[in-house]
Coordinates of C-alpha atoms in Angstrom, one line a residue:
X14 CA 180.5 87.0 47.8
X15 CA 179.9 84.5 44.9
X16 CA 176.8 82.5 44.9
X17 CA 176.5 79.0 46.2
X18 CA 176.9 77.7 42.6
X19 CA 180.4 79.1 42.4
X20 CA 179.7 80.4 38.9
X21 CA 178.2 83.9 39.2
X22 CA 176.8 86.0 42.0
X23 CA 173.1 85.8 42.3
X24 CA 170.6 87.7 44.4
X25 CA 169.7 86.4 47.8
X26 CA 166.6 84.3 47.7
X27 CA 166.3 84.5 43.9
X28 CA 167.4 82.3 41.1
X29 CA 169.4 79.1 41.7
X30 CA 170.4 80.1 45.3
X31 CA 166.7 80.6 46.2
X32 CA 165.8 77.2 44.8
X33 CA 168.8 75.8 46.8
X34 CA 167.4 77.1 50.0
X35 CA 164.0 75.8 49.2
X36 CA 165.4 72.3 48.3
X37 CA 167.7 72.1 51.3
X38 CA 165.3 73.6 53.8
X39 CA 165.2 73.0 57.5
X40 CA 168.3 73.2 59.7
X41 CA 170.6 71.7 57.1
X42 CA 171.2 74.8 55.0
X43 CA 174.4 75.9 53.2
X44 CA 175.5 77.9 56.2
X45 CA 175.3 74.8 58.4
X46 CA 177.7 72.8 56.3
X47 CA 180.0 75.7 55.9
X48 CA 180.2 76.0 59.7
X49 CA 180.7 72.2 60.0
X50 CA 183.5 72.4 57.5
X51 CA 185.2 75.2 59.4
X52 CA 184.8 73.3 62.7
X53 CA 186.2 70.1 61.2
X54 CA 189.3 72.0 59.8
X55 CA 189.9 73.6 63.2
X56 CA 189.7 70.2 64.9
X57 CA 192.1 68.7 62.2
X58 CA 194.6 71.5 62.7
X59 CA 194.4 71.2 66.5
X60 CA 195.0 67.4 66.3
X61 CA 198.0 67.9 64.0
X62 CA 199.5 70.5 66.3
X63 CA 199.0 68.2 69.3
X64 CA 201.0 65.5 67.5
X65 CA 204.0 67.8 66.7
X66 CA 207.1 66.9 68.7
X67 CA 208.1 69.4 71.4
X68 CA 211.2 71.3 70.2
X69 CA 213.3 73.0 72.9
X70 CA 214.1 76.6 71.7
X71 CA 217.8 77.6 72.0
X72 CA 218.8 80.8 73.8
X73 CA 219.5 83.5 71.1
X74 CA 222.7 84.7 73.0
X75 CA 224.0 81.2 73.2
X76 CA 223.2 80.6 69.6
X77 CA 225.1 83.7 68.5
X78 CA 228.1 82.7 70.6
X79 CA 228.2 79.2 69.1
X80 CA 228.1 80.7 65.6
X81 CA 231.0 83.0 66.4
X82 CA 233.1 80.2 68.0
X83 CA 232.1 77.5 65.4
X84 CA 231.4 79.2 62.0
X85 CA 229.0 77.1 59.9
X86 CA 230.3 75.4 56.7
X87 CA 229.0 72.9 54.3
X88 CA 231.1 69.9 55.4
X89 CA 230.6 70.6 59.1
X90 CA 226.9 70.9 58.7
X91 CA 226.7 67.7 56.7
X92 CA 228.8 65.9 59.4
X93 CA 226.6 67.2 62.2
X94 CA 223.5 66.2 60.3
X95 CA 224.8 62.7 59.7
X96 CA 225.9 62.2 63.4
X97 CA 222.6 63.4 64.8
X98 CA 220.4 60.4 65.5
X99 CA 216.8 60.5 64.4
X100 CA 214.2 61.4 67.1
X101 CA 212.2 58.6 68.6
X102 CA 208.4 58.8 68.9
X103 CA 207.6 58.3 72.7
X104 CA 203.9 57.7 72.1
X105 CA 202.4 54.3 72.7
X106 CA 199.4 52.3 71.6
X107 CA 196.9 54.3 73.8
X108 CA 198.0 57.7 72.3
X109 CA 197.8 56.4 68.7
X110 CA 194.4 54.9 69.5
X111 CA 193.1 58.2 70.8
X112 CA 194.5 60.0 67.7
X113 CA 192.9 57.3 65.5
X114 CA 189.5 57.8 67.0
X115 CA 189.8 61.6 66.7
X116 CA 190.8 61.4 63.0
X117 CA 187.8 59.0 62.4
X118 CA 185.4 61.6 63.9
X119 CA 186.8 64.3 61.7
X120 CA 186.7 62.1 58.6
X121 CA 183.0 61.3 59.3
X122 CA 182.2 65.0 59.5
X123 CA 184.1 65.9 56.4
X124 CA 182.4 63.1 54.5
X125 CA 179.0 64.4 55.5
X126 CA 180.0 67.9 54.4
X127 CA 181.3 66.7 51.1
X128 CA 178.1 64.7 50.4
X129 CA 175.7 67.5 51.2
X130 CA 177.6 70.6 50.1
X131 CA 176.5 72.1 46.8
X132 CA 179.4 74.5 46.0
X133 CA 181.7 72.8 43.4
X134 CA 184.9 74.7 44.3
X135 CA 184.3 74.2 48.0
X136 CA 183.7 70.5 47.5
X137 CA 187.1 70.1 45.8
X138 CA 188.8 71.6 48.9
X139 CA 186.7 69.4 51.2
X140 CA 187.6 66.4 49.1
X141 CA 191.3 67.2 49.4
X142 CA 191.1 67.6 53.2
X143 CA 189.0 64.4 53.5
X144 CA 191.6 62.3 51.5
X145 CA 194.4 63.7 53.7
X146 CA 192.5 62.8 56.8
X147 CA 191.8 59.3 55.5
X148 CA 195.5 58.9 54.8
X149 CA 196.2 59.9 58.4
X150 CA 193.7 57.4 59.6
X151 CA 195.4 54.6 57.7
X152 CA 198.8 55.8 59.0
X153 CA 197.7 55.8 62.6
X154 CA 196.2 52.3 62.2
X155 CA 199.5 51.1 60.7
X156 CA 201.4 52.3 63.7
X157 CA 198.8 50.8 66.0
X158 CA 199.3 47.4 64.3
X159 CA 203.1 47.8 64.6
X160 CA 202.9 48.6 68.3
X161 CA 200.5 45.6 68.8
X162 CA 203.1 43.1 67.5
X163 CA 201.5 42.9 64.0
X164 CA 198.1 42.0 65.3
X165 CA 195.2 44.0 63.7
X166 CA 192.7 43.1 66.4
X167 CA 192.9 45.7 69.1
X168 CA 191.5 45.8 72.7
X169 CA 190.5 49.4 73.0
X170 CA 187.9 49.2 75.7
X171 CA 190.0 51.1 78.2
X172 CA 190.9 53.8 75.7
X173 CA 187.3 54.3 74.6
X174 CA 186.2 54.4 78.2
X175 CA 188.7 57.1 79.0
X176 CA 187.6 59.1 75.9
X177 CA 183.9 58.4 76.8
X178 CA 183.2 57.0 73.3
X179 CA 181.3 54.0 72.0
X180 CA 182.8 51.2 69.9
X181 CA 181.3 52.9 66.8
X182 CA 183.9 55.6 67.1
X183 CA 186.7 53.3 65.8
X184 CA 184.7 51.9 62.9
X185 CA 186.2 53.1 59.6
X186 CA 183.4 54.5 57.4
X187 CA 183.4 54.1 53.6
X188 CA 182.8 57.6 52.0
X189 CA 179.8 57.6 49.8
X190 CA 181.7 59.6 47.1
X191 CA 183.9 56.5 46.5
X192 CA 180.8 54.6 45.3
X193 CA 179.2 57.5 43.5
X194 CA 182.4 58.4 41.5
X195 CA 182.6 54.8 40.4
X196 CA 178.9 54.3 39.6
X197 CA 179.5 53.8 35.9
X198 CA 182.4 51.3 36.3
X199 CA 180.3 49.4 39.0
X200 CA 177.3 49.2 36.7
X201 CA 179.5 48.0 33.8
X202 CA 181.1 45.4 36.0
X203 CA 177.6 44.1 37.1
X204 CA 176.5 44.0 33.5
X205 CA 179.6 42.0 32.6
X206 CA 179.0 39.6 35.4
X207 CA 175.3 39.1 34.4
X208 CA 176.4 38.5 30.8
X209 CA 179.0 36.0 31.9
X210 CA 176.5 34.1 34.1
X211 CA 174.0 34.0 31.2
X212 CA 176.7 32.5 28.9
X213 CA 177.6 29.9 31.5
X214 CA 173.9 28.9 31.9
X215 CA 173.6 28.6 28.1
X216 CA 176.7 26.4 27.9
X217 CA 175.4 24.2 30.7
X218 CA 172.1 23.8 29.0
X219 CA 173.8 22.9 25.7
X220 CA 176.0 20.4 27.5
X221 CA 172.9 18.7 29.0
X222 CA 171.5 18.1 25.5
X223 CA 172.3 15.1 23.3
X224 CA 175.9 14.5 22.4
X225 CA 176.6 15.8 18.9
X226 CA 178.6 12.5 18.0
X227 CA 175.5 10.4 18.8
X228 CA 173.3 12.7 16.7
X229 CA 175.7 12.4 13.8
X230 CA 175.7 8.6 14.1
X231 CA 171.9 8.5 14.0
X232 CA 171.8 10.8 11.1
X233 CA 174.2 8.5 9.1
X234 CA 172.1 5.4 9.9
X235 CA 169.0 7.2 8.7
X236 CA 170.7 8.2 5.6
X237 CA 171.9 4.6 5.0
X238 CA 168.4 3.0 5.2
X239 CA 166.2 3.2 2.2
X240 CA 163.2 5.5 2.3
X241 CA 159.9 4.0 3.6
X242 CA 156.4 5.2 3.0
X243 CA 154.3 6.9 5.8
X244 CA 151.7 4.0 6.0
X245 CA 154.4 1.3 6.3
X246 CA 156.3 3.3 9.0
X247 CA 153.1 3.7 11.0
X248 CA 152.1 0.0 10.8
X249 CA 155.7 -1.0 11.9
X250 CA 155.6 1.4 14.8
X251 CA 152.2 -0.1 16.0
X252 CA 153.5 -3.7 15.7
X253 CA 156.7 -2.9 17.7
X254 CA 154.6 -1.2 20.5
X255 CA 152.2 -4.2 20.7
X256 CA 155.2 -6.6 20.8
X257 CA 156.8 -4.6 23.7
X258 CA 153.5 -4.7 25.7
X259 CA 153.1 -8.5 25.3
X260 CA 156.7 -9.1 26.4
X261 CA 156.2 -6.8 29.5
X262 CA 153.1 -8.7 30.5
X263 CA 154.8 -12.1 30.2
X264 CA 157.7 -10.9 32.3
X265 CA 155.4 -9.6 35.0
X266 CA 153.4 -12.8 35.1
X267 CA 156.4 -15.1 35.7
X268 CA 158.3 -12.6 38.0
X269 CA 159.1 -13.8 41.5
X270 CA 159.8 -11.7 44.5
X271 CA 163.5 -11.8 45.6
X272 CA 164.3 -14.0 48.6
X273 CA 164.8 -12.1 51.9
X274 CA 167.3 -13.2 54.5
X275 CA 165.8 -14.3 57.8
X276 CA 167.6 -11.6 59.8
X277 CA 166.2 -8.9 57.5
X278 CA 162.7 -10.3 57.8
X279 CA 162.9 -10.3 61.6
X280 CA 164.2 -6.8 61.6
X281 CA 161.3 -5.6 59.4
X282 CA 158.7 -7.3 61.7
X283 CA 160.3 -5.7 64.8
X284 CA 160.3 -2.3 63.2
X285 CA 156.6 -2.6 62.3
X286 CA 155.7 -3.9 65.8
X287 CA 157.6 -1.1 67.5
X288 CA 155.8 1.5 65.4
X289 CA 152.5 0.0 66.3
X290 CA 153.3 0.1 70.0
X291 CA 154.5 3.7 69.7
X292 CA 151.3 4.8 68.0
X293 CA 149.2 3.0 70.7
X294 CA 151.3 4.6 73.5
X295 CA 150.9 8.1 72.0
X296 CA 147.1 7.6 71.7
X297 CA 147.0 6.5 75.4
X298 CA 149.1 9.5 76.5
X299 CA 146.8 11.9 74.5
X300 CA 143.8 10.4 76.2
X301 CA 145.4 10.7 79.6
X302 CA 146.3 14.3 78.9
X303 CA 142.8 15.1 77.9
X304 CA 141.4 13.6 81.1
X305 CA 143.9 15.6 83.2
X306 CA 142.9 18.8 81.5
X307 CA 139.2 18.0 82.3
X308 CA 140.1 17.3 85.9
X309 CA 142.2 20.6 86.1
X310 CA 139.3 22.5 84.7
X311 CA 136.9 21.0 87.2
X312 CA 139.4 21.7 90.0
X313 CA 139.8 25.3 88.8
X314 CA 136.1 25.9 89.2
X315 CA 136.4 24.8 92.8
X316 CA 139.4 27.1 93.6
X317 CA 139.0 30.4 95.5
X318 CA 139.6 33.8 94.0
X319 CA 142.8 34.2 96.0
X320 CA 144.3 31.0 94.5
X321 CA 143.3 32.1 91.0
X322 CA 144.9 35.5 91.5
X323 CA 148.2 33.9 92.6
X324 CA 148.2 31.8 89.5
X325 CA 147.5 34.8 87.3
X326 CA 150.3 36.8 89.0
X327 CA 152.8 34.0 88.5
X328 CA 152.0 33.9 84.8
X329 CA 152.1 37.7 84.3
X330 CA 155.4 38.0 86.2
X331 CA 156.9 35.2 84.2
X332 CA 155.9 36.9 81.0
X333 CA 157.2 40.3 82.1
X334 CA 160.5 38.8 83.2
X335 CA 161.1 37.0 79.9
X336 CA 160.3 40.2 78.0
X337 CA 162.8 42.2 80.1
X338 CA 165.5 39.6 79.7
X339 CA 164.9 39.5 75.9
X340 CA 165.2 43.3 75.7
X341 CA 168.4 43.4 77.7
X342 CA 169.9 40.7 75.5
X343 CA 169.0 42.6 72.3
X344 CA 170.4 45.9 73.7
X345 CA 173.7 44.1 74.6
X346 CA 173.9 42.5 71.1
X347 CA 173.3 45.9 69.5
X348 CA 175.9 47.5 71.7
X349 CA 178.5 44.9 70.7
X350 CA 177.5 45.3 67.0
X351 CA 176.2 41.7 66.7
X352 CA 172.7 42.7 65.8
X353 CA 171.2 45.6 63.8
X354 CA 168.9 48.0 65.6
X355 CA 165.2 47.7 65.0
X356 CA 165.0 50.9 63.0
X357 CA 167.4 49.4 60.5
X358 CA 165.7 46.1 60.3
X359 CA 162.4 47.7 59.4
X360 CA 161.6 49.2 56.0
X361 CA 163.1 52.5 55.0
X362 CA 161.3 55.7 55.8
X363 CA 160.4 56.3 52.1
X364 CA 158.9 52.8 51.8
X365 CA 157.0 53.1 55.0
X366 CA 155.6 56.5 53.9
X367 CA 154.6 55.0 50.6
X368 CA 152.8 52.0 52.2
X369 CA 151.0 54.3 54.7
X370 CA 149.8 56.5 51.8
X371 CA 148.5 53.4 49.9
X372 CA 146.7 52.0 53.0
X373 CA 143.9 54.4 53.7
X374 CA 142.9 52.6 56.9
X375 CA 146.3 52.8 58.4
X376 CA 146.9 56.5 57.9
X377 CA 148.0 58.1 61.1
X378 CA 149.8 61.3 62.2
X379 CA 153.6 60.5 62.4
X380 CA 155.6 61.5 65.4
X381 CA 157.8 64.6 65.4
X382 CA 161.0 62.5 65.3
X383 CA 159.9 60.5 62.4
X384 CA 158.8 63.6 60.5
X385 CA 162.1 65.2 61.1
X386 CA 164.0 62.1 59.8
X387 CA 161.8 61.9 56.7
X388 CA 162.3 65.7 56.1
X389 CA 166.1 65.3 56.4
X390 CA 166.2 62.4 54.1
X391 CA 164.2 64.3 51.5
X392 CA 166.4 67.3 51.9
X393 CA 169.6 65.2 51.5
X394 CA 168.3 63.7 48.2
X395 CA 167.3 67.1 47.0
X396 CA 170.7 68.6 47.8
X397 CA 172.4 65.7 45.9
X398 CA 170.3 66.6 42.8
X399 CA 171.1 70.3 43.3
X400 CA 174.8 69.4 43.6
X401 CA 174.8 67.8 40.2
X402 CA 173.1 70.8 38.7
X403 CA 175.7 73.1 40.1
X404 CA 178.6 71.0 38.7
X405 CA 177.0 71.2 35.2
X406 CA 176.6 75.0 35.6
X407 CA 180.3 75.4 36.7
X408 CA 181.5 73.3 33.7
X409 CA 179.4 75.4 31.3
X410 CA 180.6 78.6 32.9
X411 CA 184.3 77.4 32.7
X412 CA 184.0 76.8 29.0
X413 CA 182.4 80.2 28.4
X414 CA 185.0 81.9 30.5
X415 CA 187.9 80.3 28.5
X416 CA 186.3 81.3 25.3
X417 CA 185.9 84.9 26.6
X418 CA 189.5 85.1 27.7
X419 CA 190.7 83.7 24.4
X420 CA 188.7 86.3 22.5
X421 CA 189.7 89.3 24.7
X422 CA 193.2 88.5 25.8
X423 CA 194.3 85.8 23.4
X424 CA 196.2 88.1 21.0
X425 CA 198.1 89.9 23.8
X426 CA 199.0 86.6 25.4
X427 CA 200.3 85.2 22.1
X428 CA 202.4 88.3 21.4
X429 CA 203.8 88.2 25.0
X430 CA 204.9 84.5 24.5
X431 CA 206.4 85.3 21.1
X432 CA 208.4 88.2 22.5
X433 CA 209.7 86.1 25.4
X434 CA 210.8 83.3 23.0
X435 CA 212.5 85.8 20.6
X436 CA 214.3 87.4 23.5
X437 CA 215.6 83.9 24.6
X438 CA 216.9 83.2 21.1
X439 CA 218.7 86.6 21.1
X440 CA 220.3 86.1 24.5
X441 CA 221.5 82.6 23.8
X442 CA 222.8 83.4 20.3
X443 CA 226.5 82.3 19.7
X444 CA 228.5 85.6 19.4
X445 CA 231.2 84.0 17.2
X446 CA 229.2 82.0 14.7
X447 CA 225.9 83.9 15.0
X448 CA 223.9 80.7 15.1
X449 CA 220.8 80.4 17.2
X450 CA 220.3 77.6 19.7
X451 CA 218.0 74.7 19.0
X452 CA 214.5 75.0 20.4
X453 CA 213.9 72.5 23.3
X454 CA 212.0 69.4 22.4
X455 CA 209.0 67.8 24.2
X456 CA 211.2 65.6 26.3
X457 CA 212.9 68.7 27.8
X458 CA 209.6 70.6 28.4
X459 CA 209.5 72.7 25.2
X460 CA 209.0 76.4 25.9
X461 CA 208.1 75.8 29.6
X462 CA 211.5 76.7 30.9
X463 CA 211.7 79.7 28.5
X464 CA 208.4 81.3 29.6
X465 CA 208.7 80.2 33.3
X466 CA 212.4 79.7 34.0
X467 CA 213.4 77.8 37.1
X468 CA 214.9 79.7 40.1
X469 CA 218.7 80.2 40.0
X470 CA 220.8 77.9 42.0
X471 CA 222.3 79.3 45.2
X472 CA 226.0 80.3 45.1
X473 CA 228.4 77.8 46.7
X474 CA 229.6 78.6 50.3
X475 CA 232.9 80.4 50.7
X476 CA 235.9 78.2 51.5
X477 CA 236.8 77.9 55.2
X478 CA 239.9 79.5 56.6
X479 CA 242.6 76.8 57.2
X480 CA 243.5 78.3 60.6
X481 CA 239.9 78.4 61.8
X482 CA 239.4 74.8 60.5
X483 CA 242.4 73.5 62.4
X484 CA 241.3 75.3 65.6
X485 CA 237.9 73.9 65.3
X486 CA 239.1 70.3 64.7
X487 CA 241.5 70.6 67.7
X488 CA 238.7 71.8 69.9
X489 CA 236.4 68.9 68.8
X490 CA 239.2 66.4 69.5
X491 CA 239.7 67.8 73.0
X492 CA 236.0 67.6 73.7
X493 CA 235.9 64.0 72.6
X494 CA 238.8 63.1 74.9
X495 CA 237.1 64.7 77.9
X496 CA 233.9 62.8 77.1

């Protein structure tokens, strides 16, 4: 067998394959994803076969008798083909919903296999099957919408209950390869958006500044005034500032408060009085509450142990009931998909591991489940890196193989093509004039049809006997009259 890289066979446990087993250690090895791929393809074929319409097989003896009595011909076959109505699909919304859920399950498995498989050639086949399965998912959803009177919201509770599946089974996943393949275009789009936002911010800042027309007017006025010395300009500036200060003081001295209507004055007085009364009432209530707390504390000292135990039991039962109701509510919201689970709301495993490593006081032994999840996450990232390495190895090996074939078999292939073209010219030469035919252009495919000619057309069917045709038409007319 070829190695996992798909380029050249390597020894087991050595070289690239050995490093692959080390990087993808644990249960998720190459064999695991190969087995998952085979199981997904078997499920896909079984689902497709279950959707094929049931065809009633015709008895061979009856079929031979019909061929003798009614010999086949081109016109009759076309007429029967036109008169035969197309078969109707008897399935309903429930059947399509069940098929939709099954295709989604297979699509999820194939997507995981495509993401974690390291063999480049196998990944191409998995990608082809995954795209076909995704197309079938969209097709079943289209028929579900059509059977649901064009409404895309489906009530599939009964169907999922019969199939013993959760609502997550009908959620369409987005394959990770769609995002990874478009990583460069997505990064370029984000860079373009950042640059556009930066330009818009610069334009807004420029618009907030002074109007250019106003600055031009000020510049023209400055140019029209004669030049002034620095000492004169400073003394003039101080005199203008002193004059502005004196005018402001005089205006403030003779300024009078605006007259207030009587209704507004009364409303202002009422508002202030109500505020004073509210503050006094709050102070009185606080004093009363403090006195009540002191009385309750004094009364608590006088209560018996049984009464204190009843009070503590009531408080504890209330706390436990509220906590249980809160957990039930969170579980129901998570089941309906209206709230994320707690494990998704927390930090990622890698971030938690990094924080635990930094905090020496909080270092503790992780649980088995968390250790397995962290190991699987590390293995998945290592397999993705190994997958990129394998693709680069395959591309280099492909280039080297093409060069090797060109060096070893290039001359023979060129001579074979030349001999084929020369034989075509000789066969199609005009026997009268001796002229050779024109070589086909690029629009006609060039030498493609010469080197790889298309299959010959089938011969036309023999003409039907007039007597047999008349007898057959007479028999068909009698059968229609009886019907």
